[in-house]
Amino acid sequence: MRLLMLGPPGAGKGTHGVHLSQEYKIAHISSGDLLRAEIKAGTPLGQKLGDYVARGELVPDEVLFDLMVPAVDQAAVETGGYIGDGFPRTLGQAERAHQLIGIDRDLPLQGVVYLDVAEEALIERILERARVQGRADDTAEVVRRRLEVFREHTMPLIDYYSGRQILIPINGDQPTESVYQDIISALTDRGVLMRPAPA
Ligand code: AMP
């Protein structure tokens, strides 16, 4: 399984990416998690990245690719695929990922799960997550900036992947279990997942 999870902050990319990863034993690679680990390690690079993340801005592509490409390669070798979450976030990143991962390494994407959730619902969800997880970039002000960044830089990817016939739009504004079931059905319809054998 070689998938990406696409959607605005708070849409459920992490929740459903992790669920798929556990159920199908495929590595879940979250660019945000990799960046947060680097920041937590307190390295000079981590300190620089922390400024971008705290402001809700995108980190520079060079750093991102240095972290992501080896992680995707390792995942593909160890688990036979990857579930990418939060990456790519710009058309430039998508083009470059396509070159690096898709062609050079023969790991082309099978599908991009796009979780569509209305903006009002997102803000509520993220502020709730802030109460539970205490993420520094989950404040109302930074969330607004992250949503702007999503609209400006990441939304063009919807057309980009739709044009490549690999976009899988899912209504993310439903109870979590219904969203997950819709994802499984859509992946099965597309042949990414096998249909269970009849009983
Ligand atoms: P996330 O956990 O996916 O919400 O990401 C948290 C933050 O990490 C984002 O607001 C960005 O600052 C940074 N980030 C995550 N993924 C990327 C990416 N693909 N490109 C640039 N910055 C990213």
CSV table of C-alpha atoms and ligand atoms in Angstrom, one decimal:
chain,number,residue,atom,x,y,z
A,1,MET,CA,0.0,0.0,0.0
A,2,ARG,CA,1.5,3.3,-1.1
A,3,LEU,CA,-0.8,6.1,0.0
A,4,LEU,CA,-0.9,9.8,1.0
A,5,MET,CA,-3.2,11.4,3.4
A,6,LEU,CA,-4.2,14.9,2.3
A,7,GLY,CA,-6.3,17.5,4.1
A,8,PRO,CA,-6.4,20.6,6.1
A,9,PRO,CA,-5.0,20.7,9.7
A,10,GLY,CA,-7.4,18.8,12.0
A,11,ALA,CA,-9.1,16.8,9.2
A,12,GLY,CA,-8.0,13.5,10.7
A,13,LYS,CA,-5.0,12.6,8.5
A,14,GLY,CA,-3.0,11.4,11.5
A,15,THR,CA,-5.9,9.4,13.1
A,16,HIS,CA,-6.8,7.5,9.9
A,17,GLY,CA,-3.2,7.2,8.8
A,18,VAL,CA,-2.3,5.5,12.0
A,19,HIS,CA,-5.4,3.3,11.9
A,20,LEU,CA,-4.6,2.1,8.4
A,21,SER,CA,-0.9,1.6,9.4
A,22,GLN,CA,-1.9,-0.6,12.3
A,23,GLU,CA,-4.5,-2.6,10.5
A,24,TYR,CA,-2.4,-3.2,7.3
A,25,LYS,CA,1.1,-3.2,8.9
A,26,ILE,CA,2.4,-0.4,6.6
A,27,ALA,CA,4.6,2.4,8.0
A,28,HIS,CA,2.9,5.7,8.7
A,29,ILE,CA,5.2,8.6,8.0
A,30,SER,CA,4.1,12.0,9.3
A,31,SER,CA,6.2,14.9,8.2
A,32,GLY,CA,4.9,16.9,11.2
A,33,ASP,CA,5.9,14.0,13.6
A,34,LEU,CA,9.4,13.8,12.0
A,35,LEU,CA,9.8,17.6,12.4
A,36,ARG,CA,8.5,17.6,16.0
A,37,ALA,CA,11.1,14.8,16.9
A,38,GLU,CA,13.9,16.9,15.4
A,39,ILE,CA,12.7,20.0,17.3
A,40,LYS,CA,12.4,18.0,20.5
A,41,ALA,CA,16.0,16.7,20.1
A,42,GLY,CA,17.1,20.3,20.4
A,43,THR,CA,19.7,20.2,17.6
A,44,PRO,CA,20.6,23.4,15.9
A,45,LEU,CA,18.5,22.3,13.0
A,46,GLY,CA,15.6,21.5,15.3
A,47,GLN,CA,15.8,25.0,16.8
A,48,LYS,CA,15.6,26.6,13.4
A,49,LEU,CA,12.6,24.4,12.4
A,50,GLY,CA,10.9,25.2,15.6
A,51,ASP,CA,10.4,28.8,14.6
A,52,TYR,CA,8.6,27.8,11.4
A,53,VAL,CA,6.4,25.3,13.0
A,54,ALA,CA,5.5,27.6,15.9
A,55,ARG,CA,4.4,30.2,13.4
A,56,GLY,CA,2.4,27.7,11.3
A,57,GLU,CA,4.7,28.3,8.3
A,58,LEU,CA,6.1,25.6,6.0
A,59,VAL,CA,9.6,24.5,6.7
A,60,PRO,CA,12.2,24.8,3.8
A,61,ASP,CA,11.9,22.0,1.2
A,62,GLU,CA,15.6,21.0,1.6
A,63,VAL,CA,15.2,20.0,5.2
A,64,LEU,CA,11.9,18.3,4.6
A,65,PHE,CA,13.3,16.1,1.8
A,66,ASP,CA,16.4,15.3,3.8
A,67,LEU,CA,14.0,13.9,6.5
A,68,MET,CA,11.3,12.4,4.4
A,69,VAL,CA,13.1,10.6,1.6
A,70,PRO,CA,15.1,8.2,3.8
A,71,ALA,CA,12.0,7.6,5.9
A,72,VAL,CA,9.9,6.6,2.9
A,73,ASP,CA,12.7,4.4,1.5
A,74,GLN,CA,13.1,2.6,4.8
A,75,ALA,CA,9.3,2.2,5.2
A,76,ALA,CA,9.1,0.7,1.7
A,77,VAL,CA,11.9,-1.8,2.3
A,78,GLU,CA,10.7,-2.8,5.8
A,79,THR,CA,6.9,-2.8,5.4
A,80,GLY,CA,6.3,-2.9,1.6
A,81,GLY,CA,4.8,0.6,1.3
A,82,TYR,CA,4.1,3.8,3.1
A,83,ILE,CA,1.3,6.0,4.3
A,84,GLY,CA,2.5,9.5,4.0
A,85,ASP,CA,0.8,12.1,6.1
A,86,GLY,CA,1.3,15.9,5.8
A,87,PHE,CA,3.6,15.5,2.8
A,88,PRO,CA,3.7,16.9,0.1
A,89,ARG,CA,2.1,20.2,1.0
A,90,THR,CA,3.0,22.3,-2.1
A,91,LEU,CA,3.0,21.6,-5.8
A,92,GLY,CA,6.8,22.0,-5.8
A,93,GLN,CA,7.0,19.3,-3.1
A,94,ALA,CA,4.6,17.0,-5.1
A,95,GLU,CA,6.6,17.3,-8.3
A,96,ARG,CA,9.9,16.6,-6.5
A,97,ALA,CA,8.5,13.7,-4.5
A,98,HIS,CA,7.1,12.3,-7.7
A,99,GLN,CA,10.6,12.4,-9.2
A,100,LEU,CA,12.4,11.2,-6.2
A,101,ILE,CA,10.1,8.5,-4.9
A,102,GLY,CA,7.9,7.6,-7.8
A,103,ILE,CA,10.2,7.3,-10.7
A,104,ASP,CA,13.8,6.9,-9.3
A,105,ARG,CA,12.8,4.5,-6.6
A,106,ASP,CA,9.9,2.8,-8.3
A,107,LEU,CA,7.5,3.5,-5.4
A,108,PRO,CA,4.7,5.3,-7.2
A,109,LEU,CA,1.6,6.4,-5.4
A,110,GLN,CA,-1.5,4.3,-5.6
A,111,GLY,CA,-3.9,6.8,-4.0
A,112,VAL,CA,-4.2,10.1,-2.2
A,113,VAL,CA,-6.9,10.1,0.4
A,114,TYR,CA,-8.3,13.6,0.6
A,115,LEU,CA,-10.2,14.3,3.9
A,116,ASP,CA,-12.7,17.1,3.2
A,117,VAL,CA,-13.8,18.9,6.3
A,118,ALA,CA,-15.5,22.3,6.6
A,119,GLU,CA,-13.4,25.0,8.1
A,120,GLU,CA,-15.6,25.8,11.1
A,121,ALA,CA,-15.5,22.1,12.2
A,122,LEU,CA,-11.7,22.1,11.9
A,123,ILE,CA,-11.0,25.0,14.3
A,124,GLU,CA,-13.2,23.4,16.9
A,125,ARG,CA,-11.4,20.0,16.5
A,126,ILE,CA,-8.0,21.5,16.7
A,127,LEU,CA,-8.7,23.5,19.8
A,128,GLU,CA,-10.0,20.3,21.4
A,129,ARG,CA,-6.8,18.5,20.3
A,130,ALA,CA,-4.8,21.4,21.9
A,131,ARG,CA,-6.5,20.7,25.2
A,132,VAL,CA,-5.7,17.0,25.0
A,133,GLN,CA,-2.2,17.0,23.4
A,134,GLY,CA,-0.9,20.5,24.2
A,135,ARG,CA,0.6,21.1,20.7
A,136,ALA,CA,2.3,24.5,20.6
A,137,ASP,CA,1.0,25.3,17.1
A,138,ASP,CA,-2.6,24.5,18.0
A,139,THR,CA,-3.5,28.0,19.3
A,140,ALA,CA,-6.3,29.9,17.6
A,141,GLU,CA,-3.9,32.4,15.9
A,142,VAL,CA,-1.5,29.8,14.6
A,143,VAL,CA,-4.4,27.5,13.4
A,144,ARG,CA,-5.8,30.4,11.4
A,145,ARG,CA,-2.4,30.8,9.7
A,146,ARG,CA,-2.1,27.0,9.1
A,147,LEU,CA,-5.5,27.1,7.4
A,148,GLU,CA,-4.4,30.0,5.2
A,149,VAL,CA,-1.2,28.1,4.3
A,150,PHE,CA,-3.3,25.1,3.5
A,151,ARG,CA,-5.7,27.1,1.2
A,152,GLU,CA,-2.9,28.8,-0.6
A,153,HIS,CA,-0.2,26.1,-0.9
A,154,THR,CA,-1.8,22.7,-0.4
A,155,MET,CA,-5.2,23.0,-2.0
A,156,PRO,CA,-3.8,23.1,-5.5
A,157,LEU,CA,-2.7,19.5,-4.9
A,158,ILE,CA,-6.3,18.4,-5.0
A,159,ASP,CA,-6.5,19.2,-8.7
A,160,TYR,CA,-2.9,18.0,-9.2
A,161,TYR,CA,-3.8,14.5,-8.0
A,162,SER,CA,-7.3,14.5,-9.4
A,163,GLY,CA,-5.8,15.1,-12.8
A,164,ARG,CA,-3.6,12.0,-12.2
A,165,GLN,CA,-6.7,10.0,-11.3
A,166,ILE,CA,-5.4,9.0,-7.9
A,167,LEU,CA,-7.4,11.4,-5.7
A,168,ILE,CA,-9.8,9.6,-3.3
A,169,PRO,CA,-12.1,12.3,-1.9
A,170,ILE,CA,-13.7,11.3,1.5
A,171,ASN,CA,-16.2,13.3,3.5
A,172,GLY,CA,-14.3,13.8,6.7
A,173,ASP,CA,-17.1,15.5,8.4
A,174,GLN,CA,-18.7,12.4,9.9
A,175,PRO,CA,-18.1,10.3,13.0
A,176,THR,CA,-14.5,8.9,13.0
A,177,GLU,CA,-15.6,5.3,12.4
A,178,SER,CA,-17.7,6.2,9.4
A,179,VAL,CA,-14.9,8.2,7.8
A,180,TYR,CA,-12.6,5.1,8.3
A,181,GLN,CA,-15.1,2.8,6.7
A,182,ASP,CA,-15.5,5.1,3.7
A,183,ILE,CA,-11.7,5.1,3.3
A,184,ILE,CA,-11.6,1.3,3.4
A,185,SER,CA,-14.5,1.0,0.9
A,186,ALA,CA,-12.9,3.6,-1.5
A,187,LEU,CA,-9.5,1.8,-1.3
A,188,THR,CA,-11.2,-1.5,-2.0
A,189,ASP,CA,-13.2,-0.1,-5.0
A,190,ARG,CA,-9.9,1.1,-6.4
A,191,GLY,CA,-8.1,-2.2,-6.0
A,192,VAL,CA,-5.6,-0.7,-3.5
A,193,LEU,CA,-7.0,-3.1,-0.9
A,194,MET,CA,-8.2,-6.6,-1.6
A,195,ARG,CA,-11.9,-7.5,-1.3
A,196,PRO,CA,-12.4,-10.0,1.6
A,197,ALA,CA,-13.0,-13.5,0.2
A,198,PRO,CA,-16.7,-14.4,0.3
A,199,ALA,CA,-17.5,-16.4,3.5
B,1,AMP,P1,1.3,18.7,10.8
B,1,AMP,O1,1.7,17.8,12.0
B,1,AMP,O2,1.2,17.9,9.5
B,1,AMP,O3,0.1,19.5,11.1
B,1,AMP,O4,2.5,19.7,10.6
B,1,AMP,C1,2.9,20.6,11.6
B,1,AMP,C2,3.8,21.7,11.0
B,1,AMP,O5,5.0,21.1,10.5
B,1,AMP,C3,3.3,22.5,9.9
B,1,AMP,O6,2.4,23.6,10.3
B,1,AMP,C4,4.6,23.0,9.2
B,1,AMP,O7,5.1,24.0,10.0
B,1,AMP,C5,5.5,21.7,9.3
B,1,AMP,N1,5.3,20.8,8.2
B,1,AMP,C6,4.7,19.6,8.2
B,1,AMP,N2,4.8,19.0,7.0
B,1,AMP,C7,5.4,19.9,6.2
B,1,AMP,C8,5.7,19.9,4.8
B,1,AMP,N3,5.4,18.9,4.0
B,1,AMP,N4,6.3,21.0,4.3
B,1,AMP,C9,6.6,22.1,5.1
B,1,AMP,N5,6.4,22.1,6.4
B,1,AMP,C10,5.7,21.1,7.0
